[in-house]
mmCIF file of C-alpha atoms in Angstrom:
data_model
loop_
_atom_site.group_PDB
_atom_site.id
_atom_site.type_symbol
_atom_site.label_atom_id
_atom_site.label_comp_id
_atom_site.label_asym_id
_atom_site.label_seq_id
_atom_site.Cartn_x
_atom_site.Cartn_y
_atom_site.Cartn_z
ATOM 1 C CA UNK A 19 107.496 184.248 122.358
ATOM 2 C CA UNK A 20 104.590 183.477 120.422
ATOM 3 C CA UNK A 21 106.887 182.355 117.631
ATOM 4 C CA UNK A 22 108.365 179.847 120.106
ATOM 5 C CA UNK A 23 105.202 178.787 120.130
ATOM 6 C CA UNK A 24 104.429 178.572 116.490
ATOM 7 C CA UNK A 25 107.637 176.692 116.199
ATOM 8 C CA UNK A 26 106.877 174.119 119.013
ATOM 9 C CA UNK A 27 103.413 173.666 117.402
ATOM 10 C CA UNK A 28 104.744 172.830 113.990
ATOM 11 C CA UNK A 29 107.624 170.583 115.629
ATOM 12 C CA UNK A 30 104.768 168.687 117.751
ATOM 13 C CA UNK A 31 102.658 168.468 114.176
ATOM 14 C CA UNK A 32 105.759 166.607 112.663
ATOM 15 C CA UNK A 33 106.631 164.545 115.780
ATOM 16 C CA UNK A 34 103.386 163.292 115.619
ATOM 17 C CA UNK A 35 103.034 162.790 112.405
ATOM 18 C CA UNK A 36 106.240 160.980 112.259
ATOM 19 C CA UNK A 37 104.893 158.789 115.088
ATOM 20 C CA UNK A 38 101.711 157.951 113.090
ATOM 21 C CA UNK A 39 103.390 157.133 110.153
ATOM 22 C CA UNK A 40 106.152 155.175 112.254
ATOM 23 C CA UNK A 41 102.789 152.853 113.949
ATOM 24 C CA UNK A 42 101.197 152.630 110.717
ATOM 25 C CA UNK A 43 104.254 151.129 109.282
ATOM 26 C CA UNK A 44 105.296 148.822 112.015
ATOM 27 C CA UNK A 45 101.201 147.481 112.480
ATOM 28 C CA UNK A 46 101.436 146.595 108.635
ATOM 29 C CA UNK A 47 105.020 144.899 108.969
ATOM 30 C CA UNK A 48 103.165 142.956 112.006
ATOM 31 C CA UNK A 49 100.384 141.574 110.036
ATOM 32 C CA UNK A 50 102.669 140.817 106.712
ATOM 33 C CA UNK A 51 104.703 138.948 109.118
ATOM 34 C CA UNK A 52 101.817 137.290 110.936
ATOM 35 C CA UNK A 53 100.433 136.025 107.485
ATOM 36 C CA UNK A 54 103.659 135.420 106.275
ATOM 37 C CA UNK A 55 103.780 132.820 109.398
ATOM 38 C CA UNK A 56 100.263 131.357 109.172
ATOM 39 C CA UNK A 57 101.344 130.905 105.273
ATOM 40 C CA UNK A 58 104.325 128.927 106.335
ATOM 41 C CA UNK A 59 102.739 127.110 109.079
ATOM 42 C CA UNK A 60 99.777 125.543 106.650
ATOM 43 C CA UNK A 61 102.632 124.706 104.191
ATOM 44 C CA UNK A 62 104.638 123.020 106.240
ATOM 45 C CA UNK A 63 101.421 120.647 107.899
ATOM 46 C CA UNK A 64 100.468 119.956 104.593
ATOM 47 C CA UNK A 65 104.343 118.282 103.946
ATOM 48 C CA UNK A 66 104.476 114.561 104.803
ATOM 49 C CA UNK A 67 107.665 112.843 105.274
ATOM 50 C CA UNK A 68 107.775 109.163 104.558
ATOM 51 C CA UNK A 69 111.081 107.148 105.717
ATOM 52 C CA UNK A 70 111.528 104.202 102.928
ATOM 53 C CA UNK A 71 114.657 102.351 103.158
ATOM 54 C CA UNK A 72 116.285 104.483 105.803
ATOM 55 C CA UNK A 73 115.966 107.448 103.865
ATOM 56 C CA UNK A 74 113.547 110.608 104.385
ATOM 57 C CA UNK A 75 111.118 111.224 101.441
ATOM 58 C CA UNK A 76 109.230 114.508 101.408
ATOM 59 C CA UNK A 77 105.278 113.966 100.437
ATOM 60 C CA UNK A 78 102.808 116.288 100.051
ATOM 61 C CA UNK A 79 99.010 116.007 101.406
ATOM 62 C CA UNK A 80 96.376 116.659 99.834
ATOM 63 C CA UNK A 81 92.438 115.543 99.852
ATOM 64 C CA UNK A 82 91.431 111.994 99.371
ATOM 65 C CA UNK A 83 89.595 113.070 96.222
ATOM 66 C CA UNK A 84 92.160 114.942 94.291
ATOM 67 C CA UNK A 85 94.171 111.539 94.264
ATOM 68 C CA UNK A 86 91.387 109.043 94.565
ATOM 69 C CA UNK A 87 91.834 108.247 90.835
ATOM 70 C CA UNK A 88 95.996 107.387 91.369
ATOM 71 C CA UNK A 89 95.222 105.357 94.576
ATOM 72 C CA UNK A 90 92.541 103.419 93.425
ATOM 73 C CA UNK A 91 94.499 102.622 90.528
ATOM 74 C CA UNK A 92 97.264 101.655 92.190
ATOM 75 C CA UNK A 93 95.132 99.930 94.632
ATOM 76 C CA UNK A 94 93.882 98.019 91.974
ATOM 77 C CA UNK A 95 97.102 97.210 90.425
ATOM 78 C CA UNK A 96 99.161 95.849 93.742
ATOM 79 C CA UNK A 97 95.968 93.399 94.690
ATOM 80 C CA UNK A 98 96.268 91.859 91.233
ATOM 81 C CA UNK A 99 100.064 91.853 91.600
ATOM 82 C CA UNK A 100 99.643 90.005 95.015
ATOM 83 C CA UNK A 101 97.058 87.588 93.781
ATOM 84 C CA UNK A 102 99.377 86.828 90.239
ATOM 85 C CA UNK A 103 102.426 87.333 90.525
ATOM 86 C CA UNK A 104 103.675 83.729 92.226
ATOM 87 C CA UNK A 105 106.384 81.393 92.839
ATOM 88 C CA UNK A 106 107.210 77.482 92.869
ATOM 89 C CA UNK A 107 107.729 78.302 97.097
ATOM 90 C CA UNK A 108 104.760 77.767 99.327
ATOM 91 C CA UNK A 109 105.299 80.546 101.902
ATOM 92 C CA UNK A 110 106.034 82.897 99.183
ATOM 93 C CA UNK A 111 102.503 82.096 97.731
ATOM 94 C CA UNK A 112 100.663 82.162 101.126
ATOM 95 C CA UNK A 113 102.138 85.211 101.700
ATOM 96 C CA UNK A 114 101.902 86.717 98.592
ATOM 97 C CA UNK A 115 97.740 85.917 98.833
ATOM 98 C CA UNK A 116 97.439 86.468 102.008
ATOM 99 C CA UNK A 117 98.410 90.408 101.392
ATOM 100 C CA UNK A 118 96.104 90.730 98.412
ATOM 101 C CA UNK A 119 93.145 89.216 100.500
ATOM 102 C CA UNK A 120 93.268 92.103 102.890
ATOM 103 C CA UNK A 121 92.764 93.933 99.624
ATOM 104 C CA UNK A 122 89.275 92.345 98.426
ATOM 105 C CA UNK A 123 86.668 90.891 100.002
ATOM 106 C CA UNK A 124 84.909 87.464 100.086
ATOM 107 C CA UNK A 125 84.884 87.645 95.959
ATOM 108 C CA UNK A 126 88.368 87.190 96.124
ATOM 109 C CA UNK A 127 89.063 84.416 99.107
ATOM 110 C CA UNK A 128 86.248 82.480 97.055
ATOM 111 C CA UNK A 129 88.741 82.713 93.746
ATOM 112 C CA UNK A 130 91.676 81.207 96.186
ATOM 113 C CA UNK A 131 89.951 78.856 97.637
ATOM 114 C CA UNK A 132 88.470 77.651 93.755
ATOM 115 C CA UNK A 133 92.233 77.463 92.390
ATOM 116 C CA UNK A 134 93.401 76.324 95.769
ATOM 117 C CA UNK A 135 90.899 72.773 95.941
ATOM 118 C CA UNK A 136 91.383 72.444 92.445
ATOM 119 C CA UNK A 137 95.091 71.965 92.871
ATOM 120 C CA UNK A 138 96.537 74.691 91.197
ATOM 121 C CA UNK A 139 99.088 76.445 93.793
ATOM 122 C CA UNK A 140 100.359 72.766 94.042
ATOM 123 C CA UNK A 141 101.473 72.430 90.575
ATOM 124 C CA UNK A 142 102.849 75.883 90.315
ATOM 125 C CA UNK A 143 105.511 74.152 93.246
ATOM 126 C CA UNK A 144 105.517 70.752 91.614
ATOM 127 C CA UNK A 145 106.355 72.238 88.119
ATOM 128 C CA UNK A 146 108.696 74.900 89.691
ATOM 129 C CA UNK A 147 106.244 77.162 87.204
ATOM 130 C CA UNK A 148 106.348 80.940 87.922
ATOM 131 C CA UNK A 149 103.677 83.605 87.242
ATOM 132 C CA UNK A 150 103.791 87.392 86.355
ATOM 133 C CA UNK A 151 101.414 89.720 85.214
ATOM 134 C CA UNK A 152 101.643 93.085 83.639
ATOM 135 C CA UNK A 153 99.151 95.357 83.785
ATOM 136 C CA UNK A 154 98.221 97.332 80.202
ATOM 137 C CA UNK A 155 95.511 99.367 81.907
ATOM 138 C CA UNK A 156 92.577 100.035 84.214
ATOM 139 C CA UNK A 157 89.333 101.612 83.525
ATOM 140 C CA UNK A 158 88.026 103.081 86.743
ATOM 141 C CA UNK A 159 84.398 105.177 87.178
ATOM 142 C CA UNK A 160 84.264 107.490 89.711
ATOM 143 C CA UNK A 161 81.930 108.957 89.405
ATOM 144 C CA UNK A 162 78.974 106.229 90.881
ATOM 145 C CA UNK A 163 80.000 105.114 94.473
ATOM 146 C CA UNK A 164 81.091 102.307 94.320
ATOM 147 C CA UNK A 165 83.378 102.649 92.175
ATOM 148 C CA UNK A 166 83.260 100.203 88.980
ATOM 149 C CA UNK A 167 86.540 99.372 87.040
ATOM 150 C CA UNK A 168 88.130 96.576 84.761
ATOM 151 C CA UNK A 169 91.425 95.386 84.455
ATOM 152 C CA UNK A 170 93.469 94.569 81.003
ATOM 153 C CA UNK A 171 96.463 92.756 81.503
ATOM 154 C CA UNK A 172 98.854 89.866 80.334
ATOM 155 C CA UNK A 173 100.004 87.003 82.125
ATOM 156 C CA UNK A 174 102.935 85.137 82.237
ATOM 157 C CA UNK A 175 103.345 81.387 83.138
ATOM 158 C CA UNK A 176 107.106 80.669 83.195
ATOM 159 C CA UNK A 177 107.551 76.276 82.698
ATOM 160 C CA UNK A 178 111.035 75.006 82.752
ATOM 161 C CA UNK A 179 110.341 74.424 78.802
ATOM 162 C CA UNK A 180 107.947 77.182 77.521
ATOM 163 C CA UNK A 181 106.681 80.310 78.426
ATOM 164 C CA UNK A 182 102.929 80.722 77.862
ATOM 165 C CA UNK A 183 101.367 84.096 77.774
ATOM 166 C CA UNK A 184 97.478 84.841 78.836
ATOM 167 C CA UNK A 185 95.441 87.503 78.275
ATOM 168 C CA UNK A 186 93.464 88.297 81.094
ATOM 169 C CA UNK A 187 90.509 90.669 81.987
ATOM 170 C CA UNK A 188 88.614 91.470 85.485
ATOM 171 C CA UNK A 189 86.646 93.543 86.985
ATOM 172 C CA UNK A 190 85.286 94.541 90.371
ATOM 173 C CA UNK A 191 84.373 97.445 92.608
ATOM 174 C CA UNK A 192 85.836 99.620 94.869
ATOM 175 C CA UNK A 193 84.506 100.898 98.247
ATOM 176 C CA UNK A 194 86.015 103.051 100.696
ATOM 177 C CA UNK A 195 87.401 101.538 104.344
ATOM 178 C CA UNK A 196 89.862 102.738 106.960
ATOM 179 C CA UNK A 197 92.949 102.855 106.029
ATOM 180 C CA UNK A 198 95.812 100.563 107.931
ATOM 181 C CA UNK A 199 99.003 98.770 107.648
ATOM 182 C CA UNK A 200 97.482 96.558 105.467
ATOM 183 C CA UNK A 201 95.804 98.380 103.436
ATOM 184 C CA UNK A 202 97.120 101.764 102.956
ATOM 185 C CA UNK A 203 94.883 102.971 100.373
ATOM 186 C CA UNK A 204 91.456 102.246 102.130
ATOM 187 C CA UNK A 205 89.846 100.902 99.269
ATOM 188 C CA UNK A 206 88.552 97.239 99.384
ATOM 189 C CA UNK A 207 87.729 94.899 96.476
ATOM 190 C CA UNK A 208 84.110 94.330 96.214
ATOM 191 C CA UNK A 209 82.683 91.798 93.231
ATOM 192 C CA UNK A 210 86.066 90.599 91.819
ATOM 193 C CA UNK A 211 85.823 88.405 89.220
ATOM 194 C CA UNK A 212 87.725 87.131 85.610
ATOM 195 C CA UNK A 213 85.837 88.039 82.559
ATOM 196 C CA UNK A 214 88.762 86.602 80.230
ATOM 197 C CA UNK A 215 91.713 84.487 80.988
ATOM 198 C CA UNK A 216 92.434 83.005 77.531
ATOM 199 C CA UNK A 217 95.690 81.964 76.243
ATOM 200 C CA UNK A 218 97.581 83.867 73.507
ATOM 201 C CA UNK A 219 100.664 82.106 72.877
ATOM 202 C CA UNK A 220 103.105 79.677 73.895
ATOM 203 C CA UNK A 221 106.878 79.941 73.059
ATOM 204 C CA UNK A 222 109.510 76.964 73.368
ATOM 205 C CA UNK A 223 112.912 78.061 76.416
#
């Protein structure tokens, strides 16, 4: 009898341990899976899908500073393209300015409004003369708020008999605003202005 006993004891020992080992094993599956989850949840809320052109780009978000370089830059790059790059059509140009001005600030509009009395939008549509710049590259400081930079870039005026090509330099500052439609990057120009707009050479069509 008493080795009935013994036996029951032992098999109770084992049961139990079994059991033990059994909880300990599913409690660690349950938090491997739980992290597993929270893992998969953070990834996919830091994933950003854009829709360009009816098609479903995958983004991925990050902080404002680990990109601020690349968006000022580009920032930078699309107000100049807005403000330069023009044709002989009048609601092409107003449009075209009218996006970079939500770009910049007063420094800008002034520039417009300079070129704009002088006469110079109305002989780009008289001439049927086109503009285009290209961008070489952009120093940009940030590490002083606000940001200083300076542009180095050619420009293009396209005649119906010559093609003359300017070298141009500006510079300006950058300070942070809300983003919107307008201006996706929320940065805004601050101090724009044309250090060098020389010509460089003028070729026959």
């Amino acid at each position: 009898m008493f080795s009935q006993l013994k036996h029951l004891d032992h098999a109770f020992r084992y049961v139990r341990l079994f059991s033990l080992i059994i909880i300990v094993l599913c409690m660690g599956l349950c938090g491997f899976v739980l992290y597993k989850s929270y893992q998969l949840a953070a990834l996919t809320q830091s994933k950003v899908y854009i829709l360009a052109n009816g098609k479903a780009l995958e983004a991925l978000a990050a902080d404002r500073k680990e990109n601020i370089g690349v968006e000022a830059r580009d920032h930078i790059s699309l107000f100049h393209s807005y403000f330069f790059n023009l044709d002989p059509d009048d609601k092409s140009i107003q449009v075209s300015l009218t996006k970079s001005l939500y770009l910049a600030d007063e420094s800008a509009k002034q520039q417009f409004q300079n070129l704009k009395e002088s006469g110079y939008y109305a002989s780009l549509i008289a001439g049927n003369i086109s503009q285009r710049i290209q961008v070489d590259s952009i120093e940009l400081n940030t590490v002083n708020y606000p940001y200083y930079f300076r542009l180095y870039g050619r420009q293009t005026v396209l005649r119906a008999t010559s093609v003359l090509h300017r070298h141009l330099v500006t510079e300006g500052y950058l300070r942070n605003v809300n983003r919107s439609e307008n201006n996706t990057h929320g940065f805004l120009i601050e101090k724009w202005k044309t250090l060098d707009n020389t010509d460089i050479t003028t070729e026959n069509r």
